[in-house]
Coordinates of C-alpha atoms in Angstrom, one line a residue:
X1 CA 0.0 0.0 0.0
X2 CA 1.4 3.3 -1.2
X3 CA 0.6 6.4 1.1
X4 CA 1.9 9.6 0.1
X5 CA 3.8 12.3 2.2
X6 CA 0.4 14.6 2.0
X7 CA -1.6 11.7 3.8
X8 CA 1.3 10.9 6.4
X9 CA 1.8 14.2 7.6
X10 CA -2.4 15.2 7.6
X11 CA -2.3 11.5 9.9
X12 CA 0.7 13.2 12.3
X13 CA -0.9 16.0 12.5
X14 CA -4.5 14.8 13.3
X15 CA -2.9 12.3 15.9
X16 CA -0.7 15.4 17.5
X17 CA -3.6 17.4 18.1
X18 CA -5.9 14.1 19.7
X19 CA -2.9 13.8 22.4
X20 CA -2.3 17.4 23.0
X21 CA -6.1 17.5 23.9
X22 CA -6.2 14.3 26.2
X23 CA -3.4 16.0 28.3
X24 CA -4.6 19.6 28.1
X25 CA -4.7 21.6 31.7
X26 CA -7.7 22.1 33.5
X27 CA -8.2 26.0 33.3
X28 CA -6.7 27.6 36.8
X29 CA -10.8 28.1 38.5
X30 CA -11.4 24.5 38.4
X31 CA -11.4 23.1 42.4
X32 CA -8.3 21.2 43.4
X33 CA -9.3 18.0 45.4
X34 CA -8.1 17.2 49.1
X35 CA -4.5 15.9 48.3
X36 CA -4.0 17.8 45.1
X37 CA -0.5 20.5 44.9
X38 CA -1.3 23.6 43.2
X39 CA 0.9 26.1 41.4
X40 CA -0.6 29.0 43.4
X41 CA 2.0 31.7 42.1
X42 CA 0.0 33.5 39.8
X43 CA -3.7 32.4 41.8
X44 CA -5.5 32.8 44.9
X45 CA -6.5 30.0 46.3
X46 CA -9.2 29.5 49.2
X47 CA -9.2 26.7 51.3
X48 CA -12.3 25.0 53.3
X49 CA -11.6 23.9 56.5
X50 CA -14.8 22.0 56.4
X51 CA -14.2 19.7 53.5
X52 CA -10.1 20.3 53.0
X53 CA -11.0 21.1 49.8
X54 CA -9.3 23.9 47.8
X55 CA -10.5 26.2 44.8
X56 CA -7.9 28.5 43.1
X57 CA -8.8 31.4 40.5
X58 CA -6.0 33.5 38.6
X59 CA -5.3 36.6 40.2
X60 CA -7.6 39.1 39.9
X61 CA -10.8 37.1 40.4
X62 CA -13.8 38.2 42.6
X63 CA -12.7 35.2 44.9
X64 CA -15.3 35.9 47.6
X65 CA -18.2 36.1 45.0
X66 CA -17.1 32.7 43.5
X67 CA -16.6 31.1 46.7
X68 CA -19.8 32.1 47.9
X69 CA -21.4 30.6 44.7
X70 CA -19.5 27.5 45.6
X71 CA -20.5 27.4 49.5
X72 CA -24.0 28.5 49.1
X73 CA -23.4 31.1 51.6
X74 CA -22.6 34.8 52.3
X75 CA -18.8 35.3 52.5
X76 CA -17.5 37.8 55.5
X77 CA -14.0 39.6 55.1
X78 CA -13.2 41.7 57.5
X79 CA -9.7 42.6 59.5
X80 CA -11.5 42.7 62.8
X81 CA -14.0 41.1 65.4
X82 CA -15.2 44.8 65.1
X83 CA -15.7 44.1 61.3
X84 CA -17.0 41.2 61.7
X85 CA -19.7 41.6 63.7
X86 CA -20.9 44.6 61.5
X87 CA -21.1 42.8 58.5
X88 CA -22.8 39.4 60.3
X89 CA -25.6 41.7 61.5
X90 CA -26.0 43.8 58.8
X91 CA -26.6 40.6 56.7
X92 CA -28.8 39.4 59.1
X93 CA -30.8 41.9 59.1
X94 CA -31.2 41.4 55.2
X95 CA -31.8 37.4 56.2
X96 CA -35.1 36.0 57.1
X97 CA -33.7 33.4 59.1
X98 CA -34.6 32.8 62.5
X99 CA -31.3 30.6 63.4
X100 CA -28.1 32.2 63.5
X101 CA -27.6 32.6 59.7
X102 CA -24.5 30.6 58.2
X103 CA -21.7 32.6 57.0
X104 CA -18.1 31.6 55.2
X105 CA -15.6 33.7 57.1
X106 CA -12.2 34.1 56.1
X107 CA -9.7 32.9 58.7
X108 CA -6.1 34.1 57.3
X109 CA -4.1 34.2 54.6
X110 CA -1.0 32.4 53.9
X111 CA 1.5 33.2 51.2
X112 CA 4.6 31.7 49.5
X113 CA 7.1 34.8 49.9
X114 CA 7.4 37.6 52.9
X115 CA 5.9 40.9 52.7
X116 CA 2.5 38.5 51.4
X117 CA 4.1 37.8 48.1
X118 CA 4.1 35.1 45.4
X119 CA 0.7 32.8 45.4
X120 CA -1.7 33.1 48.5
X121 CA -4.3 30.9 50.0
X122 CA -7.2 31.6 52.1
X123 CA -8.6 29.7 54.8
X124 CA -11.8 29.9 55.3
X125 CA -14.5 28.2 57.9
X126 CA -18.3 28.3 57.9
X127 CA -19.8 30.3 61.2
X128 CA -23.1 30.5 62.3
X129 CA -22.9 33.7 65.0
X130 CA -22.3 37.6 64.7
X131 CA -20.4 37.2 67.9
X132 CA -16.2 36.6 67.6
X133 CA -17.2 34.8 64.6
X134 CA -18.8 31.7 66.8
X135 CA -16.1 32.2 69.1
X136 CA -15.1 28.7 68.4
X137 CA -11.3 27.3 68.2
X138 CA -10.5 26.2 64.3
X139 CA -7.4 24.1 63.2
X140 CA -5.9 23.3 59.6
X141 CA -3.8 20.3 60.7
X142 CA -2.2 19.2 58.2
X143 CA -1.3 21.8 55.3
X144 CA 0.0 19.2 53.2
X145 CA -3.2 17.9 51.9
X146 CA -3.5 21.4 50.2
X147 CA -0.1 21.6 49.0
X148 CA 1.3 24.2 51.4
X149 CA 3.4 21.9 54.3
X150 CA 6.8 23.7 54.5
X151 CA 6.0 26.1 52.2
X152 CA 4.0 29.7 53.7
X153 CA 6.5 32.7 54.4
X154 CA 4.4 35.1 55.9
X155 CA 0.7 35.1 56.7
X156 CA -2.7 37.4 58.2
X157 CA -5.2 36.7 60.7
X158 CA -8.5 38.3 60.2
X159 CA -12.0 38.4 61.6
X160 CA -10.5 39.3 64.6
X161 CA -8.7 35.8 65.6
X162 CA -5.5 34.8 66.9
X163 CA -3.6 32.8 64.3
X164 CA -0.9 30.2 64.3
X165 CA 1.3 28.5 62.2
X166 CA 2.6 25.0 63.6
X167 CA 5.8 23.2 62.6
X168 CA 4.3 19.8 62.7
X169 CA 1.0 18.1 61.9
X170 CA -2.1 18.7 64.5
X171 CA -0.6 21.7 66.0
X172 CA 2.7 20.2 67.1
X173 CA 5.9 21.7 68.0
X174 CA 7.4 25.2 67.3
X175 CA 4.3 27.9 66.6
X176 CA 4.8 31.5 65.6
X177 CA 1.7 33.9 65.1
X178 CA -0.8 36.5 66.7
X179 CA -3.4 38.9 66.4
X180 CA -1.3 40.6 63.8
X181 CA 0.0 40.4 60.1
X182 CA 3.1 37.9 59.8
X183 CA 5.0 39.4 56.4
X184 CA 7.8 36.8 57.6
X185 CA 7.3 34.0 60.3
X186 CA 11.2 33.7 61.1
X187 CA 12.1 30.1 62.0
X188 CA 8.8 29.1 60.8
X189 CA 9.0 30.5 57.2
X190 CA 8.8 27.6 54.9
X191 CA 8.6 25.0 58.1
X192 CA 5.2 25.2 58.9
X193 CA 2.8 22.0 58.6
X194 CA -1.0 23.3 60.4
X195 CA -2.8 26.0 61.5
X196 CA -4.9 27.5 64.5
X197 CA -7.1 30.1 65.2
X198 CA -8.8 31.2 68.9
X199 CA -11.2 34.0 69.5

C-alpha cells in the first residue's frame, strides 16, 4: 500500500492534536481536590476547613463572590472582630432566618514569599454567630493535603482571631503567630505544617 507524504503528515498532525487535547490543563478556576498541589504563584486559592477542599482562580478574580457561589453562603471579610460583627448583622438583618444565619468567614491568609508575596491561599470556615465569629477554636492540621506543608512565608489573621502556624501536623511543635499580620514568620517561614485560630 502506497501512502503519500500529504496523507502521512495530515495522519501526524491529526494524531498530535488528539494527544495534546487528552493531556490539556484544566483552566486555573477549576477546584483542586483534598490531596492535590497547586501552582498558586499567579492564583488565589481558598481553602475549606470544612471539607479540605481547595478552589484557586487566577489573580484578579472576585474570589469571595465565587466562593460564595460555591459554598452557598454569604462570604465575611473583615480585618476585625469589630468588622466582623458589623457585617454578620448587617446581613442578618437582610436574612429571614430565624437561626443564626450561616456565613463563610475568612480565617487568614497564607502566602509563598514575605511581605505576602508570590501565590496566597485563604482559609476559610463556615460560622453560624455575629459574635467573635462563633467564638469557636478552628485548626488546619495538616497543610500538606492542600499543597502548602513547608511552604507559607508570611501570613494574616482576620475576623478578629489569633492565628498560628505550627511546625508539625495537628498543632505540634514550634508555633509563631498573633493577632497581627506575619509578612515573615522567622524560623517558621517555609517550616510550617498546620494551622490554629482562637477568639
Amino acid at each position: 500500500m502506497k501512502v503519500s507524504k500529504q496523507t502521512l503528515k495530515l495522519s501526524v498532525s491529526v494524531v498530535a492534536a488528539a494527544l495534546i487535547g487528552m493531556f490539556s490543563i484544566a483552566p486555573a478556576s477549576a477546584s483542586t481536590q483534598k490531596g492535590e498541589s497547586t501552582d498558586a504563584s499567579n492564583q488565589v486559592c481558598v481553602a475549606q476547613i470544612e471539607t479540605g477542599s481547595q478552589t484557586c482562580y487566577p489573580q484578579g478574580t472576585d474570589w469571595a463572590s465565587a466562593t460564595e457561589k460555591l459554598t452557598g453562603t454569604p462570604v465575611i471579610v473583615a480585618a476585625t472582630a469589630a468588622e466582623y460583627k458589623a457585617s454578620y448583622d448587617a446581613l442578618a438583618s437582610r436574612s429571614r432566618t430565624v437561626s443564626p444565619m450561616a456565613v463563610t468567614i475568612i480565617l487568614g491568609y497564607i502566602y509563598d514569599d514575605i511581605n505576602y508575596g508570590g501565590g496566597s491561599t485563604y482559609i476559610t470556615g463556615q460560622a453560624g454567630s455575629g459574635s467573635s465569629c462563633g467564638g469557636q477554636n478552628w485548626y488546619y492540621n495538616n497543610l500538606g493535603t492542600i499543597g502548602w506543608n513547608d511552604r507559607a512565608s508570611a501570613m494574616q489573621p482576620r475576623s478578629g482571631y489569633n492565628m498560628n502556624i505550627w511546625e508539625n501536623a495537628n498543632q505540634g511543635g514550634a508555633h509563631v503567630g498573633g493577632y497581627s499580620n506575619n509578612p515573615w514568620l522567622g524560623v517558621l517561614s517555609d517550616k510550617g505544617t498546620s494551622l490554629s485560630w482562637t477568639p
